């Protein structure tokens, strides 16, 4: 049986670290769905377009090639802001839906060539829209200030120039846009485990997620 784990939540809440540990522990194929929106936004910017132009954004999403997902530029804050804009366009979300659902239903083999035990997808609307019948749903969050501090440190660790006040401002702007859009807004599924990592380290968050998953006797 192929298991599906959906992990949603705002930026820098700790999804990435948690997903990586769960992916390795349960031998799952991972899809970072944010990359799909980042790649779409980036493509629009590269062509000199406006990420808020629905027609242009939808065309970019439809033309997306999975090979573009490994572009390191997608990790920049510029790409994140563009992602947040294109992701509010319903046509963009519709264009990316099949790819995400196919991945969840038929997860690709693991890097070592062995079959995966299932899929783990992280994003904003996996438990609500992409995989509403996922076996496990986690909603990972933390206070805005703590998330901005984490993102600031992450940028510094990557050797990038960052100003904390600017990171906080960008995060608030993106949270507001992601939560208020009408197409699949960022919201916890009613059956998701809510993990507020404000006062948790990575180990504690992982332990809480493991307890929840193990209680379902899926593996
Ligand atoms: O890594 P971080 O949490 O900062 O961002 P991300 O997960 O790469 O997502 C970038 C942007 O894409 C988000 O701010 C959302 O606007 C959008 N997104 C979305 O709308 N739906 C998803 N399933 C994933 C990302």
Coordinates of N, CA and C and ligand atoms in Angstrom, one line a residue:
X1 N 0.8 -1.2 0.0 CA 0.0 0.0 0.0 C 0.9 1.3 0.0
X2 N 0.5 2.3 -0.8 CA 1.3 3.5 -0.9 C 0.6 4.6 0.1
X3 N 1.4 5.1 1.0 CA 1.0 6.0 2.0 C 1.1 7.5 1.4
X4 N 0.2 8.3 1.8 CA 0.4 9.8 1.4 C 0.4 10.6 2.7
X5 N 1.5 11.4 2.9 CA 1.6 12.3 4.0 C 1.6 13.7 3.5
X6 N 0.7 14.5 4.0 CA 0.5 15.9 3.5 C 1.0 16.8 4.6
X7 N 1.9 17.7 4.3 CA 2.5 18.7 5.3 C 2.3 20.1 4.8
X8 N 1.5 20.9 5.5 CA 1.2 22.2 5.1 C 1.7 23.2 6.2
X9 N 1.8 24.5 5.8 CA 2.1 25.5 6.8 C 2.8 26.7 6.1
X10 N 2.9 27.8 6.9 CA 3.5 29.0 6.3 C 5.0 28.9 6.2
X11 N 5.7 29.9 5.6 CA 7.1 29.9 5.3 C 7.9 29.8 6.6
X12 N 9.0 29.0 6.5 CA 10.0 28.9 7.6 C 9.4 28.4 9.0
X13 N 8.3 27.6 8.9 CA 7.7 27.0 10.1 C 8.4 25.8 10.5
X14 N 9.3 25.2 9.7 CA 10.0 24.0 10.0 C 9.5 22.8 9.2
X15 N 8.8 23.1 8.1 CA 8.3 22.0 7.3 C 9.5 21.2 6.6
X16 N 10.4 21.9 6.1 CA 11.5 21.3 5.3 C 12.3 20.3 6.2
X17 N 12.7 20.7 7.3 CA 13.5 19.8 8.2 C 12.7 18.6 8.6
X18 N 11.4 18.8 9.0 CA 10.6 17.7 9.4 C 10.3 16.8 8.2
X19 N 10.0 17.3 7.1 CA 9.7 16.5 5.9 C 10.9 15.6 5.5
X20 N 12.1 16.2 5.6 CA 13.3 15.4 5.3 C 13.5 14.2 6.2
X21 N 13.2 14.4 7.5 CA 13.4 13.3 8.4 C 12.3 12.2 8.2
X22 N 11.1 12.7 8.0 CA 10.0 11.7 7.8 C 10.3 10.9 6.5
X23 N 10.7 11.6 5.4 CA 11.0 11.0 4.1 C 12.0 9.9 4.3
X24 N 13.1 10.2 5.1 CA 14.1 9.2 5.2 C 13.6 8.0 6.1
X25 N 13.0 8.4 7.2 CA 12.5 7.4 8.1 C 11.5 6.4 7.5
X26 N 10.6 6.9 6.8 CA 9.5 6.0 6.2 C 9.8 5.6 4.8
X27 N 10.9 6.0 4.2 CA 11.3 5.7 2.8 C 10.2 6.2 1.9
X28 N 10.0 7.5 1.9 CA 9.0 8.1 1.0 C 9.6 9.0 -0.1
X29 N 8.9 9.1 -1.2 CA 9.3 10.1 -2.2 C 8.8 11.4 -1.8
X30 N 9.6 12.5 -1.9 CA 9.2 13.8 -1.5 C 8.9 14.8 -2.7
X31 N 7.9 15.5 -2.6 CA 7.7 16.6 -3.5 C 7.5 17.9 -2.7
X32 N 8.4 18.9 -3.0 CA 8.3 20.2 -2.4 C 7.5 21.0 -3.4
X33 N 6.2 21.1 -3.1 CA 5.3 21.8 -4.1 C 5.6 23.3 -4.2
X34 N 6.2 23.9 -3.2 CA 6.6 25.3 -3.3 C 7.5 25.5 -4.6
X35 N 8.3 24.5 -4.9 CA 9.2 24.7 -6.0 C 8.4 24.9 -7.3
X36 N 7.3 24.2 -7.4 CA 6.5 24.4 -8.7 C 6.0 25.8 -8.8
X37 N 5.6 26.4 -7.7 CA 5.1 27.8 -7.8 C 6.3 28.8 -8.0
X38 N 7.4 28.4 -7.3 CA 8.6 29.2 -7.5 C 9.1 29.2 -8.9
X39 N 9.1 28.0 -9.5 CA 9.6 27.9 -10.9 C 8.7 28.6 -11.8
X40 N 7.4 28.6 -11.6 CA 6.4 29.3 -12.4 C 6.7 30.8 -12.3
X41 N 6.8 31.3 -11.1 CA 7.0 32.7 -10.9 C 8.4 33.2 -11.5
X42 N 9.4 32.3 -11.4 CA 10.7 32.6 -11.9 C 10.7 32.7 -13.4
X43 N 9.9 31.8 -14.0 CA 9.8 31.8 -15.5 C 9.2 33.1 -16.0
X44 N 8.1 33.5 -15.3 CA 7.5 34.8 -15.6 C 8.5 36.0 -15.5
X45 N 9.2 36.0 -14.4 CA 10.2 37.1 -14.2 C 11.2 37.1 -15.3
X46 N 11.7 35.9 -15.6 CA 12.8 35.7 -16.6 C 12.4 36.2 -18.0
X47 N 11.1 36.1 -18.2 CA 10.6 36.5 -19.5 C 10.1 38.0 -19.5
X48 N 10.4 38.7 -18.4 CA 10.1 40.1 -18.2 C 8.6 40.3 -18.0
X49 N 7.9 39.3 -17.6 CA 6.4 39.4 -17.3 C 6.1 39.8 -15.9
X50 N 4.8 40.0 -15.7 CA 4.3 40.4 -14.3 C 3.7 39.1 -13.7
X51 N 4.2 38.7 -12.6 CA 3.6 37.5 -11.9 C 2.1 37.6 -11.6
X52 N 1.6 38.8 -11.5 CA 0.2 39.0 -11.2 C -0.7 39.0 -12.4
X53 N -0.1 38.9 -13.6 CA -0.8 38.8 -14.9 C -1.3 37.3 -15.0
X54 N -2.6 37.1 -14.8 CA -3.1 35.7 -14.7 C -2.8 34.9 -16.0
X55 N -3.0 35.5 -17.1 CA -2.8 34.8 -18.4 C -1.4 34.3 -18.6
X56 N -0.4 35.3 -18.3 CA 1.0 35.0 -18.4 C 1.4 33.9 -17.4
X57 N 0.9 34.0 -16.2 CA 1.3 33.1 -15.1 C 0.8 31.7 -15.4
X58 N -0.5 31.6 -15.9 CA -1.0 30.3 -16.2 C -0.3 29.6 -17.4
X59 N 0.1 30.4 -18.4 CA 0.9 29.9 -19.5 C 2.2 29.3 -19.0
X60 N 2.8 30.1 -18.1 CA 4.1 29.6 -17.5 C 4.0 28.3 -16.8
X61 N 2.9 28.2 -16.0 CA 2.6 27.0 -15.2 C 2.4 25.8 -16.2
X62 N 1.7 26.0 -17.2 CA 1.4 24.9 -18.2 C 2.6 24.5 -18.9
X63 N 3.6 25.4 -19.1 CA 4.8 25.1 -19.9 C 5.9 24.5 -18.9
X64 N 5.6 24.4 -17.7 CA 6.7 24.0 -16.7 C 7.2 22.6 -17.0
X65 N 8.6 22.6 -17.0 CA 9.3 21.3 -17.2 C 9.9 20.9 -15.8
X66 N 9.7 19.7 -15.3 CA 10.2 19.3 -14.0 C 11.7 19.5 -13.9
X67 N 12.4 19.6 -15.0 CA 13.9 19.8 -15.0 C 14.2 21.2 -14.5
X68 N 13.2 22.1 -14.6 CA 13.5 23.5 -14.1 C 13.5 23.6 -12.6
X69 N 13.0 22.5 -11.9 CA 12.9 22.6 -10.5 C 14.2 22.6 -9.7
X70 N 15.3 22.2 -10.4 CA 16.6 22.2 -9.7 C 17.4 23.5 -9.8
X71 N 16.8 24.5 -10.4 CA 17.5 25.8 -10.6 C 17.7 26.4 -9.2
X72 N 19.0 26.7 -8.8 CA 19.2 27.3 -7.5 C 18.6 28.7 -7.3
X73 N 18.4 29.4 -8.4 CA 17.7 30.7 -8.2 C 16.3 30.6 -7.6
X74 N 15.7 29.5 -7.7 CA 14.4 29.3 -7.1 C 14.4 29.5 -5.6
X75 N 15.5 29.4 -4.9 CA 15.6 29.5 -3.5 C 15.7 31.0 -3.0
X76 N 15.7 31.9 -4.0 CA 15.9 33.4 -3.6 C 14.5 33.9 -3.1
X77 N 14.6 35.0 -2.4 CA 13.4 35.6 -1.9 C 12.6 36.3 -3.0
X78 N 13.3 36.7 -4.1 CA 12.6 37.2 -5.3 C 11.7 36.1 -5.9
X79 N 12.2 34.9 -5.9 CA 11.4 33.8 -6.5 C 10.2 33.5 -5.5
X80 N 10.5 33.6 -4.2 CA 9.4 33.4 -3.2 C 8.2 34.4 -3.4
X81 N 8.6 35.6 -3.6 CA 7.6 36.6 -3.8 C 6.8 36.4 -5.1
X82 N 7.5 36.1 -6.1 CA 6.9 35.8 -7.4 C 6.0 34.6 -7.3
X83 N 6.5 33.6 -6.5 CA 5.7 32.3 -6.3 C 4.4 32.7 -5.6
X84 N 4.5 33.5 -4.6 CA 3.3 33.9 -3.8 C 2.2 34.6 -4.7
X85 N 2.7 35.4 -5.7 CA 1.8 36.1 -6.6 C 1.2 35.1 -7.6
X86 N 2.0 34.3 -8.3 CA 1.4 33.4 -9.3 C 0.5 32.4 -8.6
X87 N 0.8 32.0 -7.4 CA 0.0 31.0 -6.7 C -1.4 31.4 -6.4
X88 N -1.7 32.7 -6.4 CA -3.0 33.2 -6.2 C -3.9 33.1 -7.4
X89 N -3.3 32.8 -8.6 CA -4.0 32.7 -9.8 C -4.7 31.3 -9.9
X90 N -6.0 31.2 -10.0 CA -6.6 29.9 -10.0 C -6.2 29.0 -11.1
X91 N -5.9 29.6 -12.3 CA -5.5 28.8 -13.5 C -4.1 28.2 -13.3
X92 N -3.3 28.9 -12.5 CA -1.9 28.3 -12.2 C -2.1 27.1 -11.2
X93 N -3.0 27.3 -10.2 CA -3.2 26.2 -9.3 C -3.7 25.0 -10.0
X94 N -4.7 25.2 -10.9 CA -5.3 24.1 -11.7 C -4.2 23.4 -12.6
X95 N -3.4 24.2 -13.2 CA -2.4 23.7 -14.1 C -1.4 22.8 -13.4
X96 N -1.1 23.0 -12.1 CA -0.1 22.3 -11.3 C -0.7 21.1 -10.6
X97 N -2.1 21.0 -10.6 CA -2.7 20.0 -9.7 C -2.4 18.6 -10.2
X98 N -2.6 18.3 -11.5 CA -2.4 16.9 -11.9 C -1.0 16.4 -11.6
X99 N 0.0 17.2 -11.8 CA 1.4 16.8 -11.5 C 1.5 16.4 -10.1
X100 N 0.9 17.2 -9.2 CA 1.0 16.9 -7.7 C 0.3 15.6 -7.4
X101 N -0.9 15.4 -8.0 CA -1.7 14.3 -7.6 C -1.1 13.0 -8.2
X102 N -0.5 13.1 -9.4 CA 0.1 11.9 -10.0 C 1.3 11.5 -9.1
X103 N 2.0 12.5 -8.6 CA 3.2 12.2 -7.8 C 2.7 11.5 -6.5
X104 N 1.6 11.9 -5.9 CA 1.1 11.3 -4.7 C 0.7 9.9 -4.9
X105 N 0.0 9.7 -6.1 CA -0.6 8.4 -6.4 C 0.5 7.4 -6.8
X106 N 1.4 7.9 -7.6 CA 2.5 7.0 -8.2 C 3.8 7.6 -7.8
X107 N 4.2 7.5 -6.5 CA 5.5 8.1 -6.2 C 6.7 7.5 -6.9
X108 N 7.6 8.3 -7.4 CA 8.8 7.8 -8.1 C 9.7 7.0 -7.1
X109 N 10.5 6.1 -7.7 CA 11.4 5.3 -6.9 C 12.4 6.2 -6.1
X110 N 12.9 5.7 -5.1 CA 13.9 6.5 -4.2 C 15.2 6.6 -5.0
X111 N 16.1 7.5 -4.5 CA 17.3 7.7 -5.1 C 18.2 6.5 -5.3
X112 N 18.0 5.5 -4.4 CA 18.8 4.3 -4.5 C 18.1 3.2 -5.4
X113 N 17.1 3.6 -6.1 CA 16.4 2.7 -7.0 C 15.3 1.9 -6.4
X114 N 15.2 1.9 -5.1 CA 14.1 1.0 -4.5 C 12.8 1.7 -4.5
X115 N 11.7 0.9 -4.5 CA 10.4 1.5 -4.6 C 10.1 2.2 -3.3
X116 N 9.4 3.4 -3.4 CA 9.0 4.2 -2.2 C 7.9 3.5 -1.5
X117 N 7.8 3.7 -0.2 CA 6.6 3.2 0.6 C 5.4 4.2 0.4
X118 N 5.7 5.3 -0.2 CA 4.6 6.3 -0.4 C 5.2 7.6 -0.7
X119 N 4.3 8.7 -0.6 CA 4.8 10.0 -1.0 C 4.5 11.0 0.2
X120 N 5.4 12.0 0.3 CA 5.2 13.1 1.2 C 5.3 14.4 0.4
X121 N 4.3 15.2 0.5 CA 4.2 16.4 -0.2 C 4.1 17.6 0.8
X122 N 4.9 18.6 0.6 CA 4.7 19.8 1.4 C 4.4 21.0 0.6
X123 N 3.5 21.9 1.3 CA 3.0 23.0 0.6 C 2.1 23.8 1.4
X124 N 1.0 24.3 0.8 CA 0.1 25.2 1.5 C -1.3 24.5 1.5
X125 N -1.6 23.7 0.5 CA -3.0 23.2 0.3 C -3.0 21.7 0.0
X126 N -2.0 21.0 0.5 CA -1.9 19.6 0.2 C -3.0 18.8 0.9
X127 N -3.2 19.1 2.2 CA -4.2 18.4 3.0 C -5.6 18.8 2.6
X128 N -5.8 20.0 2.1 CA -7.1 20.5 1.8 C -7.6 20.3 0.4
X129 N -6.7 20.5 -0.6 CA -7.1 20.5 -2.0 C -6.4 19.4 -2.8
X130 N -5.1 19.3 -2.7 CA -4.3 18.4 -3.6 C -4.6 16.9 -3.2
X131 N -4.5 16.6 -1.9 CA -4.7 15.2 -1.4 C -5.6 15.3 -0.2
X132 N -6.9 15.6 -0.4 CA -7.8 15.7 0.8 C -8.0 14.4 1.5
X133 N -7.7 13.2 0.8 CA -7.8 12.0 1.6 C -6.4 11.4 2.0
X134 N -5.4 12.3 2.2 CA -4.1 11.8 2.6 C -4.2 11.0 3.9
X135 N -3.4 10.0 4.1 CA -3.4 9.2 5.3 C -3.0 10.0 6.5
X136 N -2.1 10.9 6.3 CA -1.6 11.7 7.5 C -1.6 13.2 7.0
X137 N -2.1 14.1 7.9 CA -2.0 15.5 7.5 C -1.3 16.2 8.7
X138 N -0.3 17.0 8.4 CA 0.4 17.8 9.5 C 0.3 19.2 9.1
X139 N 0.0 20.1 10.0 CA 0.0 21.5 9.7 C 1.0 22.1 10.7
X140 N 2.1 22.6 10.1 CA 3.3 23.0 10.8 C 3.3 24.6 10.8
X141 N 3.3 25.2 12.0 CA 3.3 26.6 12.1 C 4.2 27.1 13.2
X142 N 4.4 28.4 13.3 CA 5.1 29.1 14.4 C 4.8 30.5 14.3
X143 N 5.1 31.3 15.3 CA 4.8 32.7 15.3 C 5.6 33.4 14.2
X144 N 5.0 34.5 13.7 CA 5.7 35.2 12.6 C 7.1 35.6 12.9
X145 N 7.3 36.2 14.1 CA 8.6 36.6 14.5 C 9.6 35.5 14.5
X146 N 9.2 34.4 15.0 CA 10.2 33.2 15.1 C 10.5 32.7 13.7
X147 N 9.5 32.7 12.8 CA 9.7 32.2 11.5 C 10.6 33.2 10.7
X148 N 10.4 34.5 11.0 CA 11.3 35.5 10.3 C 12.7 35.3 10.8
X149 N 12.9 35.1 12.1 CA 14.3 34.9 12.6 C 14.9 33.7 12.0
X150 N 14.2 32.6 11.8 CA 14.7 31.4 11.2 C 15.1 31.6 9.8
X151 N 14.2 32.3 9.0 CA 14.6 32.6 7.6 C 15.8 33.5 7.5
X152 N 15.9 34.5 8.4 CA 17.0 35.4 8.5 C 18.3 34.7 8.7
X153 N 18.3 33.7 9.6 CA 19.5 32.9 9.9 C 19.8 32.1 8.7
X154 N 18.8 31.5 8.1 CA 19.0 30.6 7.0 C 19.7 31.4 5.8
X155 N 19.3 32.6 5.6 CA 19.9 33.5 4.6 C 21.3 33.8 4.9
X156 N 21.5 34.1 6.2 CA 22.9 34.4 6.6 C 23.8 33.2 6.5
X157 N 23.3 32.1 6.9 CA 24.1 30.8 6.7 C 24.5 30.5 5.3
X158 N 23.6 31.0 4.4 CA 23.9 30.7 3.0 C 24.8 31.9 2.4
X159 N 25.2 32.7 3.3 CA 26.2 33.8 2.9 C 25.5 34.9 2.1
X160 N 24.1 35.0 2.3 CA 23.4 36.1 1.6 C 23.2 37.3 2.5
X161 N 23.3 38.5 1.9 CA 23.0 39.7 2.7 C 21.5 39.8 3.0
X162 N 21.2 40.0 4.3 CA 19.8 40.1 4.7 C 19.6 41.1 5.8
X163 N 18.5 41.7 5.8 CA 18.2 42.7 6.9 C 16.9 42.1 7.6
X164 N 17.0 41.9 8.9 CA 15.9 41.2 9.6 C 14.6 41.9 9.4
X165 N 14.5 43.3 9.5 CA 13.3 44.0 9.3 C 12.6 43.7 8.0
X166 N 13.5 43.6 7.0 CA 13.0 43.4 5.6 C 12.4 41.9 5.5
X167 N 13.2 41.0 6.1 CA 12.7 39.6 6.1 C 11.4 39.4 6.7
X168 N 11.2 40.1 7.9 CA 9.9 40.1 8.6 C 8.8 40.7 7.8
X169 N 9.1 41.8 7.2 CA 8.1 42.5 6.3 C 7.7 41.6 5.2
X170 N 8.7 41.0 4.5 CA 8.4 40.1 3.3 C 7.5 38.9 3.8
X171 N 7.9 38.4 5.0 CA 7.1 37.2 5.5 C 5.7 37.6 5.8
X172 N 5.5 38.7 6.4 CA 4.1 39.2 6.7 C 3.3 39.4 5.4
X173 N 4.0 40.0 4.4 CA 3.3 40.2 3.1 C 2.9 38.9 2.5
X174 N 3.8 38.0 2.5 CA 3.5 36.7 1.8 C 2.5 35.9 2.6
X175 N 2.5 35.9 3.9 CA 1.5 35.2 4.8 C 0.1 35.8 4.5
X176 N 0.1 37.1 4.4 CA -1.2 37.8 4.2 C -1.8 37.4 2.8
X177 N -0.9 37.4 1.8 CA -1.4 37.0 0.4 C -1.8 35.5 0.4
X178 N -1.0 34.7 1.0 CA -1.3 33.2 1.0 C -2.6 32.9 1.7
X179 N -2.8 33.6 2.8 CA -4.0 33.3 3.6 C -5.3 33.9 3.2
X180 N -5.1 35.0 2.4 CA -6.4 35.7 2.1 C -6.8 35.5 0.6
X181 N -6.0 34.7 -0.2 CA -6.4 34.5 -1.6 C -7.7 33.6 -1.6
X182 N -8.4 33.7 -2.6 CA -9.7 32.9 -2.6 C -9.4 31.4 -3.2
X183 N -8.3 31.3 -4.0 CA -8.0 29.9 -4.5 C -7.1 29.2 -3.5
X184 N -7.7 28.1 -2.9 CA -6.9 27.3 -2.0 C -6.0 28.1 -1.0
X185 N -6.6 28.9 -0.1 CA -5.8 29.7 0.8 C -5.1 28.8 1.8
X186 N -4.1 29.3 2.4 CA -3.4 28.6 3.5 C -4.3 28.4 4.7
X187 N -4.7 27.2 4.9 CA -5.5 26.9 6.1 C -5.3 25.5 6.5
X188 N -5.4 25.2 7.8 CA -5.2 23.8 8.2 C -6.4 23.0 7.9
X189 N -6.2 21.7 7.4 CA -7.3 20.8 7.2 C -7.9 20.5 8.6
X190 N -9.2 20.2 8.7 CA -9.8 19.9 10.0 C -9.2 18.7 10.7
X191 N -8.7 17.7 9.9 CA -8.1 16.5 10.5 C -6.6 16.5 10.5
X192 N -6.0 17.7 10.5 CA -4.5 17.7 10.5 C -4.1 17.8 12.0
X193 N -2.9 17.3 12.2 CA -2.2 17.5 13.5 C -1.6 18.9 13.4
X194 N -2.0 19.8 14.4 CA -1.4 21.1 14.4 C -0.1 21.1 15.2
X195 N 1.0 21.4 14.5 CA 2.3 21.4 15.2 C 2.8 22.9 15.3
X196 N 2.7 23.5 16.4 CA 3.2 24.9 16.6 C 4.6 24.7 17.1
X197 N 5.6 25.0 16.2 CA 7.0 24.8 16.5 C 7.7 26.0 17.2
X198 N 6.9 27.0 17.6 CA 7.5 28.2 18.2 C 8.4 27.9 19.3
X199 N 8.0 26.9 20.2 CA 8.8 26.6 21.3 C 9.3 25.1 21.2
X200 N 9.5 24.6 20.0 CA 9.9 23.3 19.8 C 11.2 23.3 19.0
X201 N 12.2 22.4 19.3 CA 13.3 22.3 18.4 C 12.9 21.2 17.4
X202 N 13.8 21.0 16.4 CA 13.6 20.0 15.3 C 13.3 18.6 15.9
X203 N 14.0 18.3 16.9 CA 13.8 16.9 17.5 C 12.4 16.7 18.1
X204 N 12.0 17.8 18.8 CA 10.6 17.7 19.4 C 9.5 17.6 18.4
X205 N 9.7 18.4 17.3 CA 8.7 18.4 16.3 C 8.6 17.1 15.6
X206 N 9.8 16.5 15.3 CA 9.9 15.2 14.7 C 9.2 14.1 15.6
X207 N 9.5 14.2 16.9 CA 8.9 13.2 17.8 C 7.4 13.3 17.9
X208 N 6.9 14.5 17.9 CA 5.4 14.7 17.9 C 4.8 14.2 16.6
X209 N 5.4 14.4 15.5 CA 4.9 13.9 14.2 C 4.9 12.4 14.1
X210 N 6.1 11.8 14.6 CA 6.2 10.4 14.6 C 5.1 9.7 15.5
X211 N 4.9 10.3 16.6 CA 3.8 9.7 17.5 C 2.5 9.7 16.8
X212 N 2.2 10.8 16.1 CA 0.9 10.9 15.5 C 0.8 9.9 14.3
X213 N 1.9 9.8 13.5 CA 1.9 8.9 12.4 C 1.8 7.4 12.9
X214 N 2.6 7.1 13.9 CA 2.6 5.7 14.4 C 1.2 5.3 15.0
X215 N 0.5 6.3 15.5 CA -0.8 6.0 16.1 C -1.8 5.6 15.1
X216 N -1.5 5.8 13.8 CA -2.4 5.4 12.7 C -2.1 4.0 12.2
X217 N -1.1 3.4 12.7 CA -0.7 2.0 12.2 C -0.8 1.8 10.7
X218 N -0.1 2.7 10.0 CA -0.1 2.6 8.6 C 1.0 1.8 8.0
X219 N 2.1 1.7 8.7 CA 3.3 1.0 8.1 C 3.5 -0.3 8.8
Ligands
LIG1 O1 10.0 27.7 1.5 P1 8.9 28.6 1.8 O2 8.0 28.1 2.8 O3 9.4 30.0 2.1 O4 8.1 28.8 0.5 P2 7.6 27.6 -0.5 O5 7.0 26.5 0.2 O6 8.7 27.3 -1.5 O7 6.4 28.4 -1.3 C1 6.6 29.6 -2.0 C2 5.2 30.2 -2.2 O8 4.5 29.3 -3.1 C3 4.3 30.3 -1.0 O9 4.4 31.6 -0.4 C4 2.9 30.1 -1.6 O10 2.4 31.3 -2.0 C5 3.1 29.2 -2.8 N1 2.7 27.9 -2.6 C6 1.3 27.6 -2.7 O11 0.5 28.5 -3.0 N2 0.9 26.3 -2.6 C7 1.7 25.3 -2.3 N3 1.3 24.0 -2.2 C8 3.1 25.6 -2.1 C9 3.5 26.9 -2.3

